[in-house]
mmCIF file of N, CA and C and ligand atoms in Angstrom:
data_model
loop_
_atom_site.group_PDB
_atom_site.id
_atom_site.type_symbol
_atom_site.label_atom_id
_atom_site.label_comp_id
_atom_site.label_asym_id
_atom_site.label_seq_id
_atom_site.Cartn_x
_atom_site.Cartn_y
_atom_site.Cartn_z
ATOM 1 N N MET A 168 112.112 89.749 80.148
ATOM 2 C CA MET A 168 110.972 90.527 80.608
ATOM 3 C C MET A 168 110.973 90.639 82.127
ATOM 4 N N LEU A 169 111.315 89.555 82.802
ATOM 5 C CA LEU A 169 111.380 89.578 84.263
ATOM 6 C C LEU A 169 112.451 90.551 84.734
ATOM 7 N N ASN A 170 113.573 90.624 83.984
ATOM 8 C CA ASN A 170 114.628 91.574 84.336
ATOM 9 C C ASN A 170 114.131 93.008 84.240
ATOM 10 N N THR A 171 113.333 93.302 83.244
ATOM 11 C CA THR A 171 112.788 94.650 83.075
ATOM 12 C C THR A 171 111.916 95.015 84.261
ATOM 13 N N PHE A 172 111.053 94.084 84.659
ATOM 14 C CA PHE A 172 110.196 94.347 85.820
ATOM 15 C C PHE A 172 111.045 94.527 87.081
ATOM 16 N N SER A 173 112.073 93.708 87.223
ATOM 17 C CA SER A 173 112.926 93.803 88.404
ATOM 18 C C SER A 173 113.615 95.158 88.466
ATOM 19 N N LYS A 174 114.081 95.648 87.305
ATOM 20 C CA LYS A 174 114.732 96.962 87.271
ATOM 21 C C LYS A 174 113.741 98.063 87.630
ATOM 22 N N LEU A 175 112.514 97.953 87.097
ATOM 23 C CA LEU A 175 111.497 98.966 87.408
ATOM 24 C C LEU A 175 111.186 98.995 88.899
ATOM 25 N N LEU A 176 111.199 97.836 89.528
ATOM 26 C CA LEU A 176 110.893 97.769 90.965
ATOM 27 C C LEU A 176 111.956 98.454 91.802
ATOM 28 N N LYS A 177 113.187 98.508 91.282
ATOM 29 C CA LYS A 177 114.272 99.130 92.041
ATOM 30 C C LYS A 177 114.206 100.655 91.982
ATOM 31 N N LEU A 178 113.430 101.197 91.017
ATOM 32 C CA LEU A 178 113.269 102.645 90.948
ATOM 33 C C LEU A 178 112.366 103.085 92.090
ATOM 34 N N LYS A 179 112.826 103.987 92.895
ATOM 35 C CA LYS A 179 112.035 104.436 94.038
ATOM 36 C C LYS A 179 111.622 105.898 93.847
ATOM 37 N N PRO A 180 110.353 106.218 94.131
ATOM 38 C CA PRO A 180 109.930 107.604 94.038
ATOM 39 C C PRO A 180 110.581 108.421 95.149
ATOM 40 N N THR A 181 110.680 109.714 94.918
ATOM 41 C CA THR A 181 111.226 110.586 95.945
ATOM 42 C C THR A 181 110.254 110.632 97.110
ATOM 43 N N PRO A 182 110.680 110.237 98.297
ATOM 44 C CA PRO A 182 109.751 110.242 99.432
ATOM 45 C C PRO A 182 109.329 111.652 99.810
ATOM 46 N N LYS A 183 108.021 111.797 100.156
ATOM 47 C CA LYS A 183 107.500 113.108 100.517
ATOM 48 C C LYS A 183 107.428 113.290 102.029
ATOM 49 N N CYS A 184 107.396 112.200 102.741
ATOM 50 C CA CYS A 184 107.372 112.296 104.195
ATOM 51 C C CYS A 184 108.034 111.052 104.775
ATOM 52 N N ALA A 185 108.314 111.098 106.044
ATOM 53 C CA ALA A 185 109.003 109.985 106.689
ATOM 54 C C ALA A 185 108.170 108.713 106.661
ATOM 55 N N ASP A 186 106.839 108.830 106.816
ATOM 56 C CA ASP A 186 105.983 107.650 106.806
ATOM 57 C C ASP A 186 106.053 106.933 105.465
ATOM 58 N N CYS A 187 105.958 107.704 104.378
ATOM 59 C CA CYS A 187 105.983 107.102 103.052
ATOM 60 C C CYS A 187 107.334 106.451 102.783
ATOM 61 N N ALA A 188 108.402 107.075 103.243
ATOM 62 C CA ALA A 188 109.729 106.534 102.994
ATOM 63 C C ALA A 188 109.933 105.229 103.738
ATOM 64 N N ALA A 189 109.305 105.105 104.907
ATOM 65 C CA ALA A 189 109.507 103.915 105.732
ATOM 66 C C ALA A 189 108.732 102.713 105.221
ATOM 67 N N ARG A 190 107.654 102.947 104.512
ATOM 68 C CA ARG A 190 106.799 101.832 104.111
ATOM 69 C C ARG A 190 106.718 101.734 102.586
ATOM 70 N N GLU A 191 107.026 100.569 102.069
ATOM 71 C CA GLU A 191 106.952 100.350 100.630
ATOM 72 C C GLU A 191 105.626 99.679 100.317
ATOM 73 N N LYS A 192 104.825 100.301 99.458
ATOM 74 C CA LYS A 192 103.522 99.740 99.143
ATOM 75 C C LYS A 192 103.626 98.661 98.084
ATOM 76 N N TYR A 193 102.724 97.709 98.179
ATOM 77 C CA TYR A 193 102.637 96.639 97.193
ATOM 78 C C TYR A 193 101.785 97.154 96.037
ATOM 79 N N THR A 194 102.377 97.212 94.860
ATOM 80 C CA THR A 194 101.710 97.820 93.717
ATOM 81 C C THR A 194 101.294 96.771 92.685
ATOM 82 N N LEU A 195 100.598 97.245 91.674
ATOM 83 C CA LEU A 195 100.215 96.376 90.557
ATOM 84 C C LEU A 195 101.452 95.813 89.864
ATOM 85 N N LEU A 196 102.505 96.613 89.824
ATOM 86 C CA LEU A 196 103.757 96.153 89.221
ATOM 87 C C LEU A 196 104.356 95.011 90.036
ATOM 88 N N ASN A 197 104.312 95.141 91.374
ATOM 89 C CA ASN A 197 104.781 94.050 92.232
ATOM 90 C C ASN A 197 103.974 92.783 91.945
ATOM 91 N N ALA A 198 102.653 92.956 91.819
ATOM 92 C CA ALA A 198 101.779 91.801 91.564
ATOM 93 C C ALA A 198 102.109 91.160 90.219
ATOM 94 N N ALA A 199 102.408 91.992 89.209
ATOM 95 C CA ALA A 199 102.750 91.449 87.890
ATOM 96 C C ALA A 199 104.023 90.610 87.973
ATOM 97 N N VAL A 200 105.022 91.128 88.668
ATOM 98 C CA VAL A 200 106.285 90.387 88.805
ATOM 99 C C VAL A 200 106.063 89.095 89.581
ATOM 100 N N ASP A 201 105.303 89.179 90.685
ATOM 101 C CA ASP A 201 105.045 87.972 91.479
ATOM 102 C C ASP A 201 104.230 86.944 90.708
ATOM 103 N N THR A 202 103.342 87.420 89.829
ATOM 104 C CA THR A 202 102.584 86.485 88.993
ATOM 105 C C THR A 202 103.531 85.746 88.052
ATOM 106 N N LEU A 203 104.460 86.494 87.443
ATOM 107 C CA LEU A 203 105.428 85.852 86.546
ATOM 108 C C LEU A 203 106.315 84.868 87.290
ATOM 109 N N LYS A 204 106.655 85.212 88.530
ATOM 110 C CA LYS A 204 107.501 84.318 89.341
ATOM 111 C C LYS A 204 106.701 83.162 89.930
ATOM 112 N N GLY A 205 105.382 83.301 89.961
ATOM 113 C CA GLY A 205 104.542 82.277 90.600
ATOM 114 C C GLY A 205 104.636 82.334 92.107
ATOM 115 N N ASP A 206 104.834 83.548 92.642
ATOM 116 C CA ASP A 206 105.045 83.723 94.078
ATOM 117 C C ASP A 206 103.707 84.003 94.777
ATOM 118 N N PHE A 207 102.955 82.942 95.042
ATOM 119 C CA PHE A 207 101.621 83.073 95.639
ATOM 120 C C PHE A 207 101.605 82.551 97.068
ATOM 121 N N ALA A 208 100.794 83.184 97.896
ATOM 122 C CA ALA A 208 100.622 82.738 99.282
ATOM 123 C C ALA A 208 99.790 81.460 99.300
ATOM 124 N N ASP A 209 100.005 80.635 100.325
ATOM 125 C CA ASP A 209 99.179 79.422 100.383
ATOM 126 C C ASP A 209 97.765 79.783 100.848
ATOM 127 N N GLU A 210 96.849 78.859 100.680
ATOM 128 C CA GLU A 210 95.432 79.133 100.909
ATOM 129 C C GLU A 210 95.138 79.516 102.370
ATOM 130 N N THR A 211 95.871 78.928 103.309
ATOM 131 C CA THR A 211 95.659 79.243 104.729
ATOM 132 C C THR A 211 95.978 80.719 104.999
ATOM 133 N N VAL A 212 97.092 81.168 104.464
ATOM 134 C CA VAL A 212 97.496 82.579 104.635
ATOM 135 C C VAL A 212 96.476 83.490 103.967
ATOM 136 N N ARG A 213 96.082 83.117 102.772
ATOM 137 C CA ARG A 213 95.111 83.925 102.010
ATOM 138 C C ARG A 213 93.803 84.070 102.781
ATOM 139 N N GLN A 214 93.299 82.962 103.302
ATOM 140 C CA GLN A 214 92.032 83.015 104.038
ATOM 141 C C GLN A 214 92.157 83.832 105.322
ATOM 142 N N ALA A 215 93.301 83.731 106.002
ATOM 143 C CA ALA A 215 93.525 84.519 107.229
ATOM 144 C C ALA A 215 93.525 86.012 106.902
ATOM 145 N N ARG A 216 94.162 86.370 105.796
ATOM 146 C CA ARG A 216 94.192 87.775 105.377
ATOM 147 C C ARG A 216 92.788 88.270 105.044
ATOM 148 N N LEU A 217 92.038 87.455 104.304
ATOM 149 C CA LEU A 217 90.686 87.868 103.910
ATOM 150 C C LEU A 217 89.773 88.007 105.124
ATOM 151 N N ALA A 218 89.986 87.172 106.135
ATOM 152 C CA ALA A 218 89.187 87.280 107.359
ATOM 153 C C ALA A 218 89.436 88.624 108.042
ATOM 154 N N ILE A 219 90.686 89.086 108.013
ATOM 155 C CA ILE A 219 91.018 90.401 108.587
ATOM 156 C C ILE A 219 90.343 91.503 107.764
ATOM 157 N N CYS A 220 90.409 91.391 106.459
ATOM 158 C CA CYS A 220 89.781 92.389 105.582
ATOM 159 C C CYS A 220 88.264 92.455 105.835
ATOM 160 N N GLN A 221 87.648 91.304 106.050
ATOM 161 C CA GLN A 221 86.194 91.283 106.256
ATOM 162 C C GLN A 221 85.771 92.076 107.490
ATOM 163 N N GLN A 222 86.675 92.223 108.453
ATOM 164 C CA GLN A 222 86.382 92.976 109.681
ATOM 165 C C GLN A 222 86.794 94.443 109.577
ATOM 166 N N CYS A 223 87.371 94.818 108.454
ATOM 167 C CA CYS A 223 87.971 96.152 108.332
ATOM 168 C C CYS A 223 86.966 97.185 107.802
ATOM 169 N N ASP A 224 87.027 98.386 108.355
ATOM 170 C CA ASP A 224 86.143 99.472 107.922
ATOM 171 C C ASP A 224 86.445 99.948 106.498
ATOM 172 N N TYR A 225 87.640 99.660 106.017
ATOM 173 C CA TYR A 225 88.007 100.112 104.674
ATOM 174 C C TYR A 225 87.506 99.186 103.569
ATOM 175 N N LEU A 226 86.926 98.048 103.940
ATOM 176 C CA LEU A 226 86.468 97.116 102.916
ATOM 177 C C LEU A 226 85.146 97.579 102.315
ATOM 178 N N ALA A 227 85.097 97.659 100.995
ATOM 179 C CA ALA A 227 83.874 98.007 100.274
ATOM 180 C C ALA A 227 83.315 96.736 99.657
ATOM 181 N N SER A 228 82.095 96.421 100.016
ATOM 182 C CA SER A 228 81.481 95.201 99.507
ATOM 183 C C SER A 228 81.303 95.271 97.996
ATOM 184 N N GLY A 229 81.571 94.168 97.338
ATOM 185 C CA GLY A 229 81.436 94.125 95.894
ATOM 186 C C GLY A 229 80.052 93.704 95.435
ATOM 187 N N LYS A 230 79.129 93.522 96.388
ATOM 188 C CA LYS A 230 77.789 93.031 96.030
ATOM 189 C C LYS A 230 77.099 93.915 94.999
ATOM 190 N N ASP A 231 77.336 95.226 95.094
ATOM 191 C CA ASP A 231 76.644 96.156 94.206
ATOM 192 C C ASP A 231 77.474 96.554 92.979
ATOM 193 N N SER A 232 78.704 96.078 92.898
ATOM 194 C CA SER A 232 79.537 96.493 91.772
ATOM 195 C C SER A 232 79.434 95.489 90.621
ATOM 196 N N LEU A 233 79.850 95.928 89.442
ATOM 197 C CA LEU A 233 79.840 95.042 88.282
ATOM 198 C C LEU A 233 80.780 93.861 88.460
ATOM 199 N N MET A 234 81.904 94.104 89.154
ATOM 200 C CA MET A 234 82.904 93.051 89.325
ATOM 201 C C MET A 234 82.487 92.023 90.364
ATOM 202 N N ARG A 235 81.534 92.360 91.221
ATOM 203 C CA ARG A 235 81.081 91.445 92.279
ATOM 204 C C ARG A 235 82.243 90.981 93.158
ATOM 205 N N ALA A 236 83.180 91.920 93.410
ATOM 206 C CA ALA A 236 84.327 91.571 94.239
ATOM 207 C C ALA A 236 84.578 92.682 95.251
ATOM 208 N N ASP A 237 84.989 92.295 96.456
ATOM 209 C CA ASP A 237 85.268 93.268 97.501
ATOM 210 C C ASP A 237 86.570 94.012 97.214
ATOM 211 N N ARG A 238 86.532 95.326 97.450
ATOM 212 C CA ARG A 238 87.726 96.138 97.233
ATOM 213 C C ARG A 238 88.090 96.877 98.503
ATOM 214 N N CYS A 239 89.378 97.163 98.630
ATOM 215 C CA CYS A 239 89.860 97.977 99.743
ATOM 216 C C CYS A 239 89.739 99.444 99.329
ATOM 217 N N LYS A 240 89.074 100.242 100.163
ATOM 218 C CA LYS A 240 88.898 101.661 99.846
ATOM 219 C C LYS A 240 90.195 102.436 100.040
ATOM 220 N N LEU A 241 91.128 101.852 100.749
ATOM 221 C CA LEU A 241 92.398 102.530 101.012
ATOM 222 C C LEU A 241 93.360 102.399 99.826
ATOM 223 N N CYS A 242 93.556 101.182 99.357
ATOM 224 C CA CYS A 242 94.524 100.978 98.267
ATOM 225 C C CYS A 242 93.848 100.748 96.919
ATOM 226 N N GLY A 243 92.545 100.461 96.925
ATOM 227 C CA GLY A 243 91.817 100.230 95.680
ATOM 228 C C GLY A 243 91.926 98.815 95.151
ATOM 229 N N CYS A 244 92.627 97.964 95.874
ATOM 230 C CA CYS A 244 92.845 96.588 95.393
ATOM 231 C C CYS A 244 91.611 95.716 95.585
ATOM 232 N N PHE A 245 91.479 94.728 94.707
ATOM 233 C CA PHE A 245 90.533 93.643 94.945
ATOM 234 C C PHE A 245 91.202 92.743 95.983
ATOM 235 N N VAL A 246 90.630 92.679 97.168
ATOM 236 C CA VAL A 246 91.337 92.022 98.268
ATOM 237 C C VAL A 246 91.546 90.518 98.042
ATOM 238 N N HIS A 247 90.615 89.865 97.324
ATOM 239 C CA HIS A 247 90.805 88.433 97.101
ATOM 240 C C HIS A 247 92.040 88.174 96.231
ATOM 241 N N LEU A 248 92.404 89.158 95.397
ATOM 242 C CA LEU A 248 93.614 89.023 94.586
ATOM 243 C C LEU A 248 94.849 89.432 95.370
ATOM 244 N N LYS A 249 94.769 90.587 96.037
ATOM 245 C CA LYS A 249 95.929 91.079 96.776
ATOM 246 C C LYS A 249 96.384 90.073 97.832
ATOM 247 N N ALA A 250 95.414 89.437 98.498
ATOM 248 C CA ALA A 250 95.746 88.481 99.557
ATOM 249 C C ALA A 250 96.433 87.230 99.016
ATOM 250 N N SER A 251 96.404 87.050 97.701
ATOM 251 C CA SER A 251 96.971 85.842 97.096
ATOM 252 C C SER A 251 98.479 85.891 96.913
ATOM 253 N N TYR A 252 99.070 87.064 97.060
ATOM 254 C CA TYR A 252 100.501 87.190 96.808
ATOM 255 C C TYR A 252 101.299 87.150 98.107
ATOM 256 N N THR A 253 102.329 86.328 98.118
ATOM 257 C CA THR A 253 103.171 86.165 99.307
ATOM 258 C C THR A 253 103.688 87.501 99.819
ATOM 259 N N ASN A 254 104.178 88.348 98.925
ATOM 260 C CA ASN A 254 104.838 89.585 99.340
ATOM 261 C C ASN A 254 103.895 90.764 99.558
ATOM 262 N N ALA A 255 102.606 90.571 99.319
ATOM 263 C CA ALA A 255 101.651 91.667 99.509
ATOM 264 C C ALA A 255 101.452 91.931 100.997
ATOM 265 N N SER A 256 101.059 93.147 101.307
ATOM 266 C CA SER A 256 100.748 93.469 102.693
ATOM 267 C C SER A 256 99.692 94.569 102.712
ATOM 268 N N CYS A 257 98.966 94.606 103.779
ATOM 269 C CA CYS A 257 97.976 95.655 103.989
ATOM 270 C C CYS A 257 98.701 96.990 104.162
ATOM 271 N N ASP A 258 98.178 98.047 103.549
ATOM 272 C CA ASP A 258 98.845 99.350 103.627
ATOM 273 C C ASP A 258 98.882 99.920 105.038
ATOM 274 N N ILE A 259 97.993 99.485 105.905
ATOM 275 C CA ILE A 259 98.030 99.964 107.281
ATOM 276 C C ILE A 259 98.440 98.838 108.251
ATOM 277 N N ASN A 260 99.146 97.869 107.693
ATOM 278 C CA ASN A 260 99.778 96.796 108.455
ATOM 279 C C ASN A 260 98.821 95.955 109.290
ATOM 280 N N LYS A 261 97.614 95.737 108.792
ATOM 281 C CA LYS A 261 96.703 94.824 109.503
ATOM 282 C C LYS A 261 97.080 93.374 109.206
ATOM 283 N N TRP A 262 97.702 93.146 108.061
ATOM 284 C CA TRP A 262 98.257 91.827 107.755
ATOM 285 C C TRP A 262 99.483 91.976 106.879
HETATM 286 S S1 SF4 B 294 93.929 95.526 102.825
HETATM 287 FE FE1 SF4 B 294 94.066 96.354 104.919
HETATM 288 S S2 SF4 B 294 93.011 98.349 104.847
HETATM 289 FE FE2 SF4 B 294 92.397 97.189 103.020
HETATM 290 S S3 SF4 B 294 90.495 96.140 103.605
HETATM 291 FE FE3 SF4 B 294 92.179 94.705 103.998
HETATM 292 S S4 SF4 B 294 92.735 95.018 106.148
HETATM 293 FE FE4 SF4 B 294 91.511 96.800 105.493
#
């Protein structure tokens, strides 16, 4: 199963512009593979990332949502989860 995910990760979409081609986004598929590998960031890194997100204009507070979790309006991720993966990165390179 891990091999299947690894093969899927090697498939690259046709780039539409130079910016997109230069930057590889961290996707749900990446998170699934990293979960299977157990590739998680340590708590210090996670907290540092979340502190950056808390200052960011793209952060949507989860106080009013059913999930009660903060989400990034740019990538749609739940930031407390995204920040937990070693290989994850902010789409606009804030962390
Ligand atoms: S992931 Fe990046 S863009 Fe999204 S809220 Fe965090 S710092 Fe802002």
